[in-house]
Coordinates of C-alpha atoms and ligand atoms in Angstrom, one line a residue:
X26 CA -15.5 -75.1 41.0
X27 CA -13.7 -72.8 38.8
X28 CA -15.5 -69.8 37.5
X29 CA -14.7 -68.7 33.9
X30 CA -14.9 -64.9 33.9
X31 CA -17.2 -64.0 30.9
X32 CA -15.8 -60.6 29.9
X33 CA -18.3 -60.6 26.9
X34 CA -21.5 -60.8 29.1
X35 CA -20.1 -58.4 31.4
X36 CA -19.2 -56.0 28.8
X37 CA -22.8 -56.4 27.3
X38 CA -24.3 -55.2 30.7
X39 CA -21.9 -52.3 30.8
X40 CA -22.9 -51.2 27.3
X41 CA -26.6 -51.5 28.2
X42 CA -26.1 -49.4 31.3
X43 CA -24.1 -46.7 29.2
X44 CA -26.9 -46.7 26.7
X45 CA -29.5 -46.0 29.2
X46 CA -27.5 -43.2 30.8
X47 CA -26.7 -41.8 27.3
X48 CA -30.6 -41.3 26.8
X49 CA -30.9 -39.4 29.9
X50 CA -28.0 -37.5 29.2
X51 CA -29.3 -36.5 25.7
X52 CA -32.7 -35.5 27.1
X53 CA -31.0 -33.3 29.7
X54 CA -28.1 -31.6 27.6
X55 CA -29.7 -31.9 24.2
X56 CA -26.1 -33.3 23.2
X57 CA -25.2 -36.8 22.2
X58 CA -21.7 -37.9 23.7
X59 CA -19.1 -38.2 20.9
X60 CA -16.1 -40.2 20.6
X61 CA -13.4 -39.4 18.0
X62 CA -11.1 -42.5 16.9
X63 CA -8.0 -41.9 15.0
X64 CA -6.3 -44.5 13.0
X65 CA -3.0 -43.9 11.2
X66 CA -2.0 -46.5 8.7
X67 CA -3.5 -49.8 8.0
X68 CA -2.1 -52.3 10.6
X69 CA -4.6 -55.2 10.4
X70 CA -5.0 -55.7 14.1
X71 CA -5.4 -52.1 14.7
X72 CA -8.2 -51.8 11.9
X73 CA -10.2 -54.5 13.5
X74 CA -10.0 -53.0 17.1
X75 CA -10.8 -49.4 15.7
X76 CA -13.9 -51.1 13.8
X77 CA -15.1 -52.9 17.0
X78 CA -14.7 -49.7 19.0
X79 CA -16.9 -47.7 16.6
X80 CA -19.5 -50.3 16.3
X81 CA -19.8 -50.8 20.2
X82 CA -19.9 -46.9 20.6
X83 CA -22.8 -46.6 18.1
X84 CA -24.4 -49.6 19.9
X85 CA -24.4 -47.5 23.0
X86 CA -26.0 -44.7 21.5
X87 CA -22.9 -42.5 21.2
X88 CA -21.7 -40.6 18.3
X89 CA -18.6 -41.9 16.5
X90 CA -16.2 -39.8 14.4
X91 CA -13.8 -42.1 12.8
X92 CA -10.4 -40.5 11.2
X93 CA -8.6 -42.9 9.0
X94 CA -5.4 -41.2 8.0
X95 CA -2.8 -42.7 5.5
X96 CA 0.5 -44.3 6.8
X97 CA 2.7 -41.3 5.5
X98 CA 0.8 -38.7 7.8
X99 CA 3.1 -36.2 9.2
X100 CA 3.6 -35.4 12.9
X101 CA 2.2 -31.9 12.2
X102 CA -0.9 -33.2 10.4
X103 CA -1.7 -35.6 13.3
X104 CA -1.1 -32.8 15.8
X105 CA -3.3 -30.5 13.9
X106 CA -6.1 -33.0 13.9
X107 CA -5.9 -33.4 17.5
X108 CA -5.9 -29.7 18.2
X109 CA -9.1 -29.5 16.1
X110 CA -10.7 -32.4 17.9
X111 CA -9.7 -30.6 21.2
X112 CA -11.8 -27.6 20.2
X113 CA -14.7 -29.5 18.6
X114 CA -17.9 -29.2 21.1
X115 CA -19.2 -32.5 19.5
X116 CA -16.4 -34.8 20.4
X117 CA -16.2 -35.5 24.3
X118 CA -13.6 -38.2 24.0
X119 CA -10.6 -38.6 21.9
X120 CA -8.6 -42.0 21.1
X121 CA -5.6 -42.3 19.0
X122 CA -5.1 -46.1 18.1
X123 CA -1.5 -47.2 19.1
X124 CA 1.0 -48.1 18.0
X125 CA 1.5 -45.5 15.5
X126 CA 3.9 -45.9 12.7
X127 CA 7.4 -45.4 13.6
X128 CA 8.0 -41.9 12.4
X129 CA 5.4 -40.3 14.7
X130 CA 5.8 -39.9 18.3
X131 CA 3.4 -41.5 20.6
X132 CA 4.2 -39.3 23.6
X133 CA 4.0 -36.3 21.6
X134 CA 0.2 -37.3 20.6
X135 CA -0.7 -38.3 24.1
X136 CA 0.4 -35.0 25.2
X137 CA -1.5 -33.0 22.6
X138 CA -4.9 -34.6 23.7
X139 CA -6.9 -32.3 26.1
X140 CA -6.8 -34.4 29.5
X141 CA -10.5 -33.5 29.8
X142 CA -11.1 -35.6 26.4
X143 CA -8.4 -38.4 27.1
X144 CA -10.6 -41.3 27.3
X145 CA -7.5 -43.7 27.1
X146 CA -6.3 -42.2 30.5
X147 CA -2.7 -41.9 29.0
X148 CA -2.1 -38.1 29.5
X149 CA 0.5 -37.2 32.0
X150 CA -1.9 -35.2 34.0
X151 CA -4.5 -38.3 34.1
X152 CA -1.6 -40.5 35.0
X153 CA -0.6 -38.2 37.9
X154 CA -4.0 -38.1 39.1
X155 CA -4.3 -41.8 39.1
X156 CA -1.0 -42.3 40.9
X157 CA -2.2 -39.7 43.6
X158 CA -5.4 -41.4 44.0
X159 CA -7.6 -38.4 42.5
X160 CA -10.7 -39.0 40.3
X161 CA -9.6 -39.1 36.6
X162 CA -10.0 -41.0 33.5
X163 CA -8.5 -44.3 34.0
X164 CA -7.0 -46.4 31.2
X165 CA -9.6 -48.7 29.9
X166 CA -7.9 -52.2 30.0
X167 CA -6.9 -51.6 33.8
X168 CA -10.4 -50.4 34.3
X169 CA -12.0 -53.4 32.9
X170 CA -9.7 -55.7 34.8
X171 CA -10.7 -54.0 38.2
X172 CA -14.5 -54.4 37.3
X173 CA -14.1 -58.1 36.7
X174 CA -12.1 -58.4 39.9
X175 CA -14.6 -56.5 41.9
X176 CA -17.3 -59.0 40.8
X177 CA -15.2 -62.0 41.5
X178 CA -13.5 -61.2 44.8
X179 CA -15.4 -60.4 47.9
X180 CA -12.7 -58.4 49.6
X181 CA -9.9 -57.1 47.7
X182 CA -8.3 -55.3 50.7
X183 CA -5.3 -57.2 52.1
X184 CA -4.9 -59.6 49.2
X185 CA -1.6 -60.1 47.5
X186 CA -1.9 -59.1 43.9
X187 CA 1.1 -59.7 41.5
X188 CA 1.1 -57.9 38.1
X189 CA 3.3 -59.3 35.5
X190 CA 4.3 -56.5 33.2
X191 CA 5.2 -53.0 33.8
X192 CA 3.9 -51.0 30.7
X193 CA 2.4 -47.9 31.0
X194 CA -0.9 -48.7 29.5
X195 CA -1.5 -51.9 31.4
X196 CA 0.9 -53.1 34.1
X197 CA 1.4 -49.6 35.9
X198 CA -2.1 -48.5 36.0
X199 CA -3.4 -51.7 37.1
X200 CA -0.8 -51.8 40.0
X201 CA -2.0 -48.3 41.1
X202 CA -5.8 -49.3 40.9
X203 CA -5.1 -52.3 43.0
X204 CA -3.3 -50.3 45.5
X205 CA -6.2 -47.9 45.7
X206 CA -8.3 -50.9 46.4
X207 CA -5.8 -51.6 49.4
X208 CA -4.2 -54.9 47.8
X209 CA -0.5 -55.4 48.6
X210 CA 1.0 -55.1 45.2
X211 CA 3.9 -56.7 43.7
X212 CA 5.0 -55.9 40.0
X213 CA 7.3 -58.4 38.2
X214 CA 8.9 -58.0 34.8
X215 CA 11.5 -59.5 32.3
X216 CA 14.3 -58.7 35.0
X217 CA 12.6 -60.2 38.0
X218 CA 14.3 -63.0 39.7
X219 CA 12.2 -66.2 40.8
X220 CA 9.2 -64.9 39.1
X221 CA 7.5 -68.2 39.5
X222 CA 7.7 -68.2 43.2
X223 CA 6.4 -64.7 43.5
X224 CA 3.6 -65.5 41.2
X225 CA 2.8 -68.6 43.3
X226 CA 2.2 -66.4 46.3
X227 CA -0.3 -64.2 44.5
X228 CA -4.2 -64.3 45.6
X229 CA -4.8 -62.2 42.5
X230 CA -2.5 -62.9 39.5
X231 CA -2.6 -60.4 36.5
X232 CA -0.6 -61.2 33.2
X233 CA 0.1 -58.4 30.9
X234 CA 3.2 -59.6 29.3
X235 CA 2.7 -60.5 25.5
X236 CA 4.2 -64.0 25.7
X237 CA 1.8 -66.9 24.8
X238 CA 1.0 -69.3 27.6
X239 CA 4.1 -68.1 29.7
X240 CA 2.1 -68.4 33.2
X241 CA 2.0 -72.4 33.7
X242 CA 0.2 -74.6 36.3
X243 CA 3.2 -74.2 38.8
X244 CA 3.0 -70.5 38.8
X245 CA -0.2 -70.1 40.3
X246 CA -1.6 -70.7 43.9
X247 CA -4.6 -72.9 44.4
X248 CA -7.7 -70.9 44.6
X249 CA -6.0 -67.6 42.9
X250 CA -8.1 -65.4 40.7
X251 CA -6.3 -64.8 37.3
X252 CA -6.8 -62.1 34.7
X253 CA -5.2 -62.7 31.7
X254 CA -4.6 -59.5 29.5
X255 CA -2.4 -61.0 27.0
X256 CA -3.5 -61.2 23.2
X257 CA -0.9 -63.4 21.2
X258 CA -1.5 -64.8 17.8
X259 CA -0.1 -68.3 17.4
X260 CA -0.3 -70.9 14.7
X261 CA -1.5 -74.3 15.7
X262 CA -2.4 -77.1 13.5
X263 CA -2.0 -74.8 10.7
X264 CA -4.5 -72.5 12.0
X265 CA -4.0 -69.1 13.5
X266 CA -5.6 -68.4 16.9
X267 CA -5.4 -66.1 19.8
X268 CA -4.1 -67.2 23.2
X269 CA -3.4 -65.3 26.4
X270 CA -0.2 -65.1 28.6
X271 CA -1.7 -67.8 30.7
X272 CA -1.8 -71.5 30.0
X273 CA -5.5 -71.5 30.5
X274 CA -6.3 -75.2 30.3
X275 CA -3.3 -76.2 32.5
X276 CA -4.2 -73.7 35.3
X277 CA -8.0 -73.8 35.0
X278 CA -8.8 -76.4 37.6
X279 CA -6.3 -75.0 40.1
X280 CA -7.7 -71.5 40.2
X281 CA -11.0 -70.1 41.7
X282 CA -11.9 -67.8 38.6
X283 CA -9.9 -66.8 35.4
X284 CA -10.6 -64.6 32.2
X285 CA -10.6 -66.7 28.8
X286 CA -8.7 -65.3 25.7
X287 CA -10.5 -64.3 23.6
X288 CA -13.8 -63.3 25.5
X289 CA -12.2 -61.9 28.8
X290 CA -10.4 -58.6 29.1
X291 CA -10.6 -57.6 25.4
X292 CA -14.5 -56.9 25.3
X293 CA -14.3 -55.2 28.8
X294 CA -11.6 -52.8 27.4
X295 CA -14.0 -51.5 24.6
X296 CA -16.9 -51.3 27.2
X297 CA -14.6 -49.1 29.4
X298 CA -13.8 -46.8 26.6
X299 CA -17.4 -46.2 25.9
X300 CA -18.0 -45.7 29.8
X301 CA -15.0 -43.2 29.9
X302 CA -16.5 -41.3 26.9
X303 CA -19.9 -40.9 28.7
X304 CA -17.8 -40.0 32.1
X305 CA -15.8 -37.4 30.2
X306 CA -18.9 -35.8 28.7
X307 CA -20.6 -35.8 32.0
X308 CA -17.5 -33.9 33.4
X309 CA -17.6 -31.4 30.5
X310 CA -21.2 -30.6 31.4
X311 CA -20.2 -30.0 34.9
X312 CA -21.6 -33.3 36.4
Ligands
LIG17 P1 4.5 -54.2 26.7 O1 4.4 -52.8 26.6 O2 5.1 -55.0 25.6 O3 5.0 -54.8 28.2 C1 5.1 -56.1 28.5 C2 5.6 -56.3 29.8 O4 5.8 -57.6 30.0 C3 7.0 -55.5 30.0 O5 7.0 -54.8 31.4 C4 8.1 -56.6 30.0 O6 9.1 -56.5 30.9 C5 7.2 -57.7 30.5 N1 7.7 -59.0 30.2 C6 8.1 -59.5 28.8 N2 8.6 -60.8 28.8 C7 8.4 -61.2 30.0 C8 8.9 -62.3 30.8 N3 9.2 -63.3 30.0 N4 8.6 -62.5 31.9 C9 8.3 -61.3 32.8 N5 7.8 -60.3 32.3 C10 8.0 -59.9 31.0 O7 2.9 -54.9 26.3 P2 1.7 -54.2 26.8 O8 1.2 -53.3 25.9 O9 1.5 -54.1 28.4 O10 0.7 -55.4 26.7 C11 0.7 -56.8 27.2 C12 -0.1 -57.8 26.6 O11 -1.5 -57.4 26.8 C13 0.0 -58.1 25.1 O12 -0.2 -59.3 24.8 C14 -1.0 -57.1 24.5 O13 -1.5 -57.3 23.2 C15 -2.1 -57.3 25.5 N6 -3.1 -56.1 25.7 C16 -4.2 -56.6 25.8 C17 -5.5 -55.6 25.6 C18 -6.8 -56.1 25.8 O14 -7.7 -55.3 25.6 N7 -7.1 -57.2 26.1 C19 -5.1 -54.2 25.8 C20 -3.7 -53.8 25.9 C21 -2.6 -54.9 25.8 P3 10.1 -55.2 30.8 O15 9.5 -54.0 31.0 O16 11.3 -55.6 31.7 O17 10.6 -55.2 29.2

């Protein structure tokens, strides 16, 4: 029978565990771990993500510091805020919501964040550590995918994992984490030939593409575990709804486990952000 991997329930568990750890952290260090979230402009989807991140941060007993900057913020103003947050002892994690307005450089902002407070795990120092298998802050969405996989796959070692998508924030870090777990990893992307047949050979299929329902029933191997990272807004029967990169209903009965959209990877990403903030705070206190 196919298992629907409930990301929301698992995220609730993680938040509860973090909340308990935050209580002991506060007692031990007399400090509340703090997350600063920076949003530039008023992109509606980004505003929803930021609101949810702040809500869940506070539910876990952490402090949150929201910085809402206008669309016309200059690069220097944004850089200055990051430098100020890097120096602020009450801030243990910094997240700048992406994408930024076009006139601002994402790579410059990522480079400006102190690697110790880089709870998104995008700073080149943290990326380098991930690739070389060292302990580091790992990007939240890939981390959430791995937590779900470890719950639903008895033994990752030796499994063939296919990752669709090669972005710096999802595809590449997931591929590295799968490698660390001893999977045989194939990354496919928009230039890949015979993508369907490569996907059909996957024991574990991760879709991080941004194309609604791209992955069809004949792309999956019977019994595969499918993690759908995609979040795509479509209009169906005059109603707007979110769907993943996988044709969920078409593949459901063929696979052994699959994440839904919404309610799969999304909530896990936020839970892992909160976990990363606690991890960053612990490291800053020498744990
Ligand atoms: P991205 O930067 O646009 O990367 C998309 C990747 O998919 C690229 O590597 C691209 O290949 C590949 N691709 C595009 N069309 C393809 C096709 N027809 N066949 C095969 N590969 C194709 O996107 P992203 O930031 O990684 O995000 C991917 C999806 O995940 C989006 O829907 C995004 O909203 C979602 N997401 C969800 C969460 C969450 O918390 N659930 C977090 C982050 C992202 P090329 O490199 O060749 O262009």
